Amino acid sequence: METLAKYFDHYVISARIKPSFFVVLPIALTTLAWWPEVQEFGGAIMAFLLAFGVIGFLSNWVSNRGNRMQTRLFSKWGGAPTTLLLRHSDSKLDDYSKQRYHQNLEGRINGLSLPTRQEELADPRCADARYESATNFLRENTRDKKKYPMIYTDNVAYGYARNLLALRDLGLVSAVVAVTVNTTFLVGGAEVLTTQRLFHNWAGLGALSVSAIFLFIFLFIVNERHVYWRAIRYAKSLLAACEHKSL
């Protein structure tokens, strides 16, 4: 990661590149388990990927997939998480905090009047447009990672979860291929590929175990619900910033 840090910022590495590496890890470990000599070329492979912009392209590609996934999720949820939380009809924020956030935002943003409960019911689209405007203000004024570390941390965690969900199908393929290859080599081809007894081939068994765990993760843990709660956490952190005196 130190090499990547010379070319990419922390957000790109954490929210875009790491999900990609997570997806290919089962295949990478399987390759190292059965062909350990490949490890000698690791540095050269990384240099090649960086020199020819492959990782940069991968980062942009993952970002695009993540953004498309985000659009679908927001549509399914009924709006962006910050918009949901600011609505009078939503109950994930208590009424007192919500009222305070509305007042603080109106006081900080010139010309913005957030809708009352009646106005929200009468014209939901107009109400959401005003909530989105308030969110844009907060986002642009809380980009300083040192002043707002929790917002940045939650944003990275949400970006990672969202992008990993966008790569879920590829992760499933990677894990299934790795499990299949390791099982085949351990059981069917053990005599050909290793002179050790089956249960002494720790590298192969380790790769199989990790691949099976990754298959479980992509099947049952990487899902919309996980992304939803990461998004809500980020939204709560962002909205809470309206009470900071430094904003």
Short mmCIF file of C-alpha atoms in Angstrom, two decimals:
data_model
loop_
_atom_site.label_atom_id
_atom_site.label_comp_id
_atom_site.label_asym_id
_atom_site.label_seq_id
_atom_site.Cartn_x
_atom_site.Cartn_y
_atom_site.Cartn_z
CA MET A 1 0.00 0.00 0.00
CA GLU A 2 2.96 2.33 0.52
CA THR A 3 3.65 2.19 -3.21
CA LEU A 4 0.03 3.04 -4.02
CA ALA A 5 0.10 5.96 -1.57
CA LYS A 6 2.68 7.65 -3.80
CA TYR A 7 0.18 7.78 -6.66
CA PHE A 8 -3.29 7.88 -5.08
CA ASP A 9 -4.90 9.66 -2.13
CA HIS A 10 -6.28 7.87 0.91
CA TYR A 11 -9.91 7.90 -0.25
CA VAL A 12 -9.11 6.38 -3.65
CA ILE A 13 -7.03 3.63 -2.06
CA SER A 14 -9.52 2.85 0.72
CA ALA A 15 -12.85 3.19 -1.10
CA ARG A 16 -11.97 2.15 -4.65
CA ILE A 17 -8.75 0.13 -4.86
CA LYS A 18 -9.17 -1.94 -1.69
CA PRO A 19 -12.58 -3.30 -2.76
CA SER A 20 -10.98 -4.40 -6.04
CA PHE A 21 -8.16 -6.16 -4.20
CA PHE A 22 -10.70 -7.75 -1.84
CA VAL A 23 -12.52 -9.22 -4.83
CA VAL A 24 -9.43 -10.79 -6.41
CA LEU A 25 -7.82 -11.92 -3.14
CA PRO A 26 -9.17 -15.51 -3.27
CA ILE A 27 -7.66 -16.02 -6.73
CA ALA A 28 -4.42 -14.30 -5.70
CA LEU A 29 -4.03 -16.53 -2.63
CA THR A 30 -4.85 -19.62 -4.68
CA THR A 31 -2.20 -18.68 -7.21
CA LEU A 32 0.41 -18.16 -4.48
CA ALA A 33 -0.54 -21.43 -2.79
CA TRP A 34 0.02 -23.58 -5.86
CA TRP A 35 2.58 -21.53 -7.75
CA PRO A 36 4.61 -19.76 -5.03
CA GLU A 37 7.27 -18.70 -7.52
CA VAL A 38 4.83 -16.05 -8.76
CA GLN A 39 5.58 -14.10 -5.57
CA GLU A 40 9.00 -13.19 -7.00
CA PHE A 41 7.28 -11.14 -9.69
CA GLY A 42 4.95 -9.24 -7.35
CA GLY A 43 6.96 -6.03 -7.40
CA ALA A 44 7.36 -6.12 -11.17
CA ILE A 45 3.63 -6.74 -11.65
CA MET A 46 2.73 -3.79 -9.40
CA ALA A 47 5.19 -1.53 -11.23
CA PHE A 48 3.70 -2.60 -14.57
CA LEU A 49 0.15 -1.93 -13.41
CA LEU A 50 1.09 1.53 -12.14
CA ALA A 51 3.26 2.48 -15.12
CA PHE A 52 0.56 1.69 -17.65
CA GLY A 53 -2.24 3.27 -15.65
CA VAL A 54 -4.07 0.00 -15.06
CA ILE A 55 -4.76 0.72 -11.39
CA GLY A 56 -5.85 4.26 -12.21
CA PHE A 57 -8.26 2.90 -14.81
CA LEU A 58 -9.47 0.29 -12.32
CA SER A 59 -10.13 3.01 -9.73
CA ASN A 60 -12.25 5.02 -12.17
CA TRP A 61 -14.10 1.92 -13.33
CA VAL A 62 -14.94 0.91 -9.77
CA SER A 63 -16.07 4.47 -9.03
CA ASN A 64 -18.40 4.43 -12.03
CA ARG A 65 -19.91 1.09 -11.01
CA GLY A 66 -20.32 2.38 -7.48
CA ASN A 67 -22.06 5.55 -8.65
CA ARG A 68 -24.49 3.55 -10.77
CA MET A 69 -25.16 1.29 -7.80
CA GLN A 70 -25.73 4.36 -5.62
CA THR A 71 -28.27 5.78 -8.07
CA ARG A 72 -30.22 2.51 -8.01
CA LEU A 73 -30.06 2.27 -4.22
CA PHE A 74 -31.17 5.86 -3.62
CA SER A 75 -34.09 5.30 -5.97
CA LYS A 76 -35.03 2.12 -4.12
CA TRP A 77 -34.71 3.77 -0.70
CA GLY A 78 -36.78 6.77 -1.75
CA GLY A 79 -33.95 9.30 -1.77
CA ALA A 80 -30.44 9.99 -0.52
CA PRO A 81 -29.91 9.07 3.15
CA THR A 82 -29.44 12.72 4.17
CA THR A 83 -32.71 13.60 2.44
CA LEU A 84 -34.47 10.75 4.23
CA LEU A 85 -33.18 11.90 7.61
CA LEU A 86 -34.18 15.52 7.06
CA ARG A 87 -37.76 14.65 6.12
CA HIS A 88 -40.38 15.24 8.78
CA SER A 89 -41.92 11.89 7.86
CA ASP A 90 -38.76 9.92 8.72
CA SER A 91 -38.19 8.63 12.26
CA LYS A 92 -34.51 7.65 12.24
CA LEU A 93 -33.69 11.03 13.80
CA ASP A 94 -35.54 12.22 16.88
CA ASP A 95 -37.81 15.23 16.31
CA TYR A 96 -35.77 17.53 18.55
CA SER A 97 -32.49 16.92 16.73
CA LYS A 98 -34.23 17.22 13.38
CA GLN A 99 -35.78 20.55 14.32
CA ARG A 100 -32.42 21.80 15.54
CA TYR A 101 -30.70 20.71 12.31
CA HIS A 102 -33.35 22.48 10.24
CA GLN A 103 -32.89 25.69 12.20
CA ASN A 104 -29.10 25.54 12.03
CA LEU A 105 -29.11 24.91 8.29
CA GLU A 106 -31.52 27.75 7.62
CA GLY A 107 -29.35 30.06 9.69
CA ARG A 108 -26.18 29.12 7.82
CA ILE A 109 -27.45 29.02 4.23
CA ASN A 110 -28.57 32.33 2.77
CA GLY A 111 -31.92 32.19 1.01
CA LEU A 112 -32.76 28.64 2.08
CA SER A 113 -35.99 27.91 3.89
CA LEU A 114 -36.52 24.26 4.71
CA PRO A 115 -40.08 22.98 4.37
CA THR A 116 -42.52 22.58 7.21
CA ARG A 117 -44.30 19.27 7.70
CA GLN A 118 -47.32 20.61 5.80
CA GLU A 119 -45.19 21.90 2.91
CA GLU A 120 -43.40 18.57 2.69
CA LEU A 121 -46.71 16.75 2.41
CA ALA A 122 -48.06 19.21 -0.16
CA ASP A 123 -45.01 19.16 -2.46
CA PRO A 124 -42.55 16.33 -1.66
CA ARG A 125 -40.34 16.97 -4.71
CA CYS A 126 -39.83 20.62 -3.84
CA ALA A 127 -39.11 19.66 -0.23
CA ASP A 128 -36.51 17.10 -1.30
CA ALA A 129 -34.84 19.66 -3.57
CA ARG A 130 -34.36 21.95 -0.59
CA TYR A 131 -33.03 19.11 1.55
CA GLU A 132 -30.57 18.20 -1.20
CA SER A 133 -29.43 21.83 -1.42
CA ALA A 134 -28.74 21.83 2.32
CA THR A 135 -26.83 18.56 2.00
CA ASN A 136 -24.72 19.99 -0.83
CA PHE A 137 -23.82 22.93 1.39
CA LEU A 138 -22.75 20.62 4.20
CA ARG A 139 -20.74 18.36 1.92
CA GLU A 140 -18.81 21.24 0.37
CA ASN A 141 -18.07 22.83 3.74
CA THR A 142 -16.90 19.70 5.55
CA ARG A 143 -14.22 18.45 3.17
CA ASP A 144 -11.42 19.26 5.63
CA LYS A 145 -10.43 15.83 6.95
CA LYS A 146 -8.63 17.26 9.97
CA LYS A 147 -11.58 19.38 11.11
CA TYR A 148 -14.19 16.70 10.42
CA PRO A 149 -12.41 13.33 10.82
CA MET A 150 -15.57 11.38 11.69
CA ILE A 151 -17.36 12.55 8.55
CA TYR A 152 -14.38 11.55 6.42
CA THR A 153 -14.05 8.16 8.12
CA ASP A 154 -17.75 7.40 7.68
CA ASN A 155 -17.63 8.57 4.07
CA VAL A 156 -14.73 6.21 3.33
CA ALA A 157 -16.53 3.32 5.04
CA TYR A 158 -19.69 4.01 3.03
CA GLY A 159 -17.72 4.31 -0.22
CA TYR A 160 -15.97 1.01 0.46
CA ALA A 161 -19.25 -0.79 1.24
CA ARG A 162 -21.01 0.69 -1.80
CA ASN A 163 -18.21 -0.16 -4.22
CA LEU A 164 -17.81 -3.66 -2.80
CA LEU A 165 -21.52 -4.26 -3.38
CA ALA A 166 -21.09 -2.99 -6.94
CA LEU A 167 -18.37 -5.65 -7.39
CA ARG A 168 -20.32 -8.41 -5.62
CA ASP A 169 -20.96 -10.51 -8.73
CA LEU A 170 -17.26 -10.47 -9.60
CA GLY A 171 -16.44 -11.36 -6.01
CA LEU A 172 -18.74 -14.37 -6.16
CA VAL A 173 -17.10 -15.55 -9.38
CA SER A 174 -13.64 -15.06 -7.89
CA ALA A 175 -14.51 -17.00 -4.73
CA VAL A 176 -16.23 -19.85 -6.60
CA VAL A 177 -13.30 -20.22 -9.01
CA ALA A 178 -10.83 -20.22 -6.12
CA VAL A 179 -12.80 -22.81 -4.13
CA THR A 180 -13.12 -25.01 -7.21
CA VAL A 181 -9.44 -24.80 -8.13
CA ASN A 182 -8.23 -25.46 -4.59
CA THR A 183 -10.62 -28.37 -4.10
CA THR A 184 -9.65 -29.90 -7.43
CA PHE A 185 -5.94 -29.61 -6.77
CA LEU A 186 -6.17 -30.88 -3.19
CA VAL A 187 -8.39 -33.86 -3.92
CA GLY A 188 -8.05 -34.76 -7.57
CA GLY A 189 -4.59 -33.53 -8.41
CA ALA A 190 -2.73 -33.72 -5.14
CA GLU A 191 -0.29 -36.37 -6.36
CA VAL A 192 0.57 -34.33 -9.43
CA LEU A 193 0.96 -30.93 -7.84
CA THR A 194 2.64 -31.79 -4.53
CA THR A 195 4.77 -34.55 -3.10
CA GLN A 196 3.25 -33.98 0.34
CA ARG A 197 0.28 -35.83 1.70
CA LEU A 198 -3.08 -34.13 1.27
CA PHE A 199 -3.45 -32.86 4.84
CA HIS A 200 0.13 -31.64 4.95
CA ASN A 201 -0.45 -29.22 2.08
CA TRP A 202 -1.09 -26.28 4.40
CA ALA A 203 -0.84 -23.61 1.69
CA GLY A 204 -3.55 -25.24 -0.40
CA LEU A 205 -5.76 -25.89 2.61
CA GLY A 206 -5.29 -22.31 3.76
CA ALA A 207 -6.22 -20.94 0.34
CA LEU A 208 -9.30 -23.18 0.25
CA SER A 209 -10.39 -22.05 3.72
CA VAL A 210 -9.96 -18.36 2.91
CA SER A 211 -11.76 -18.77 -0.41
CA ALA A 212 -14.68 -20.48 1.33
CA ILE A 213 -14.85 -17.63 3.86
CA PHE A 214 -14.87 -15.08 1.05
CA LEU A 215 -17.65 -17.00 -0.69
CA PHE A 216 -19.68 -16.81 2.53
CA ILE A 217 -18.97 -13.07 2.82
CA PHE A 218 -20.09 -12.32 -0.74
CA LEU A 219 -23.18 -14.50 -0.36
CA PHE A 220 -24.45 -13.30 3.01
CA ILE A 221 -22.64 -10.17 4.22
CA VAL A 222 -22.05 -7.98 1.17
CA ASN A 223 -25.61 -6.80 0.57
CA GLU A 224 -27.82 -3.74 0.27
CA ARG A 225 -28.69 -3.73 3.96
CA HIS A 226 -25.04 -3.40 4.94
CA VAL A 227 -24.59 -0.48 2.52
CA TYR A 228 -27.80 1.13 3.75
CA TRP A 229 -26.67 1.31 7.37
CA ARG A 230 -23.21 2.55 6.38
CA ALA A 231 -24.95 5.27 4.34
CA ILE A 232 -27.20 6.22 7.26
CA ARG A 233 -24.21 6.45 9.59
CA TYR A 234 -22.41 8.75 7.14
CA ALA A 235 -25.56 10.84 6.69
CA LYS A 236 -25.93 11.28 10.45
CA SER A 237 -22.29 12.35 10.78
CA LEU A 238 -22.68 14.84 7.94
CA LEU A 239 -25.88 16.37 9.30
CA ALA A 240 -24.43 16.66 12.80
CA ALA A 241 -21.78 19.00 11.37
CA CYS A 242 -24.37 21.76 11.04
CA GLU A 243 -24.05 22.21 14.81
CA HIS A 244 -20.29 22.74 14.70
CA LYS A 245 -19.33 26.32 15.41
CA SER A 246 -16.43 26.01 12.96
CA LEU A 247 -18.74 25.39 9.99
#
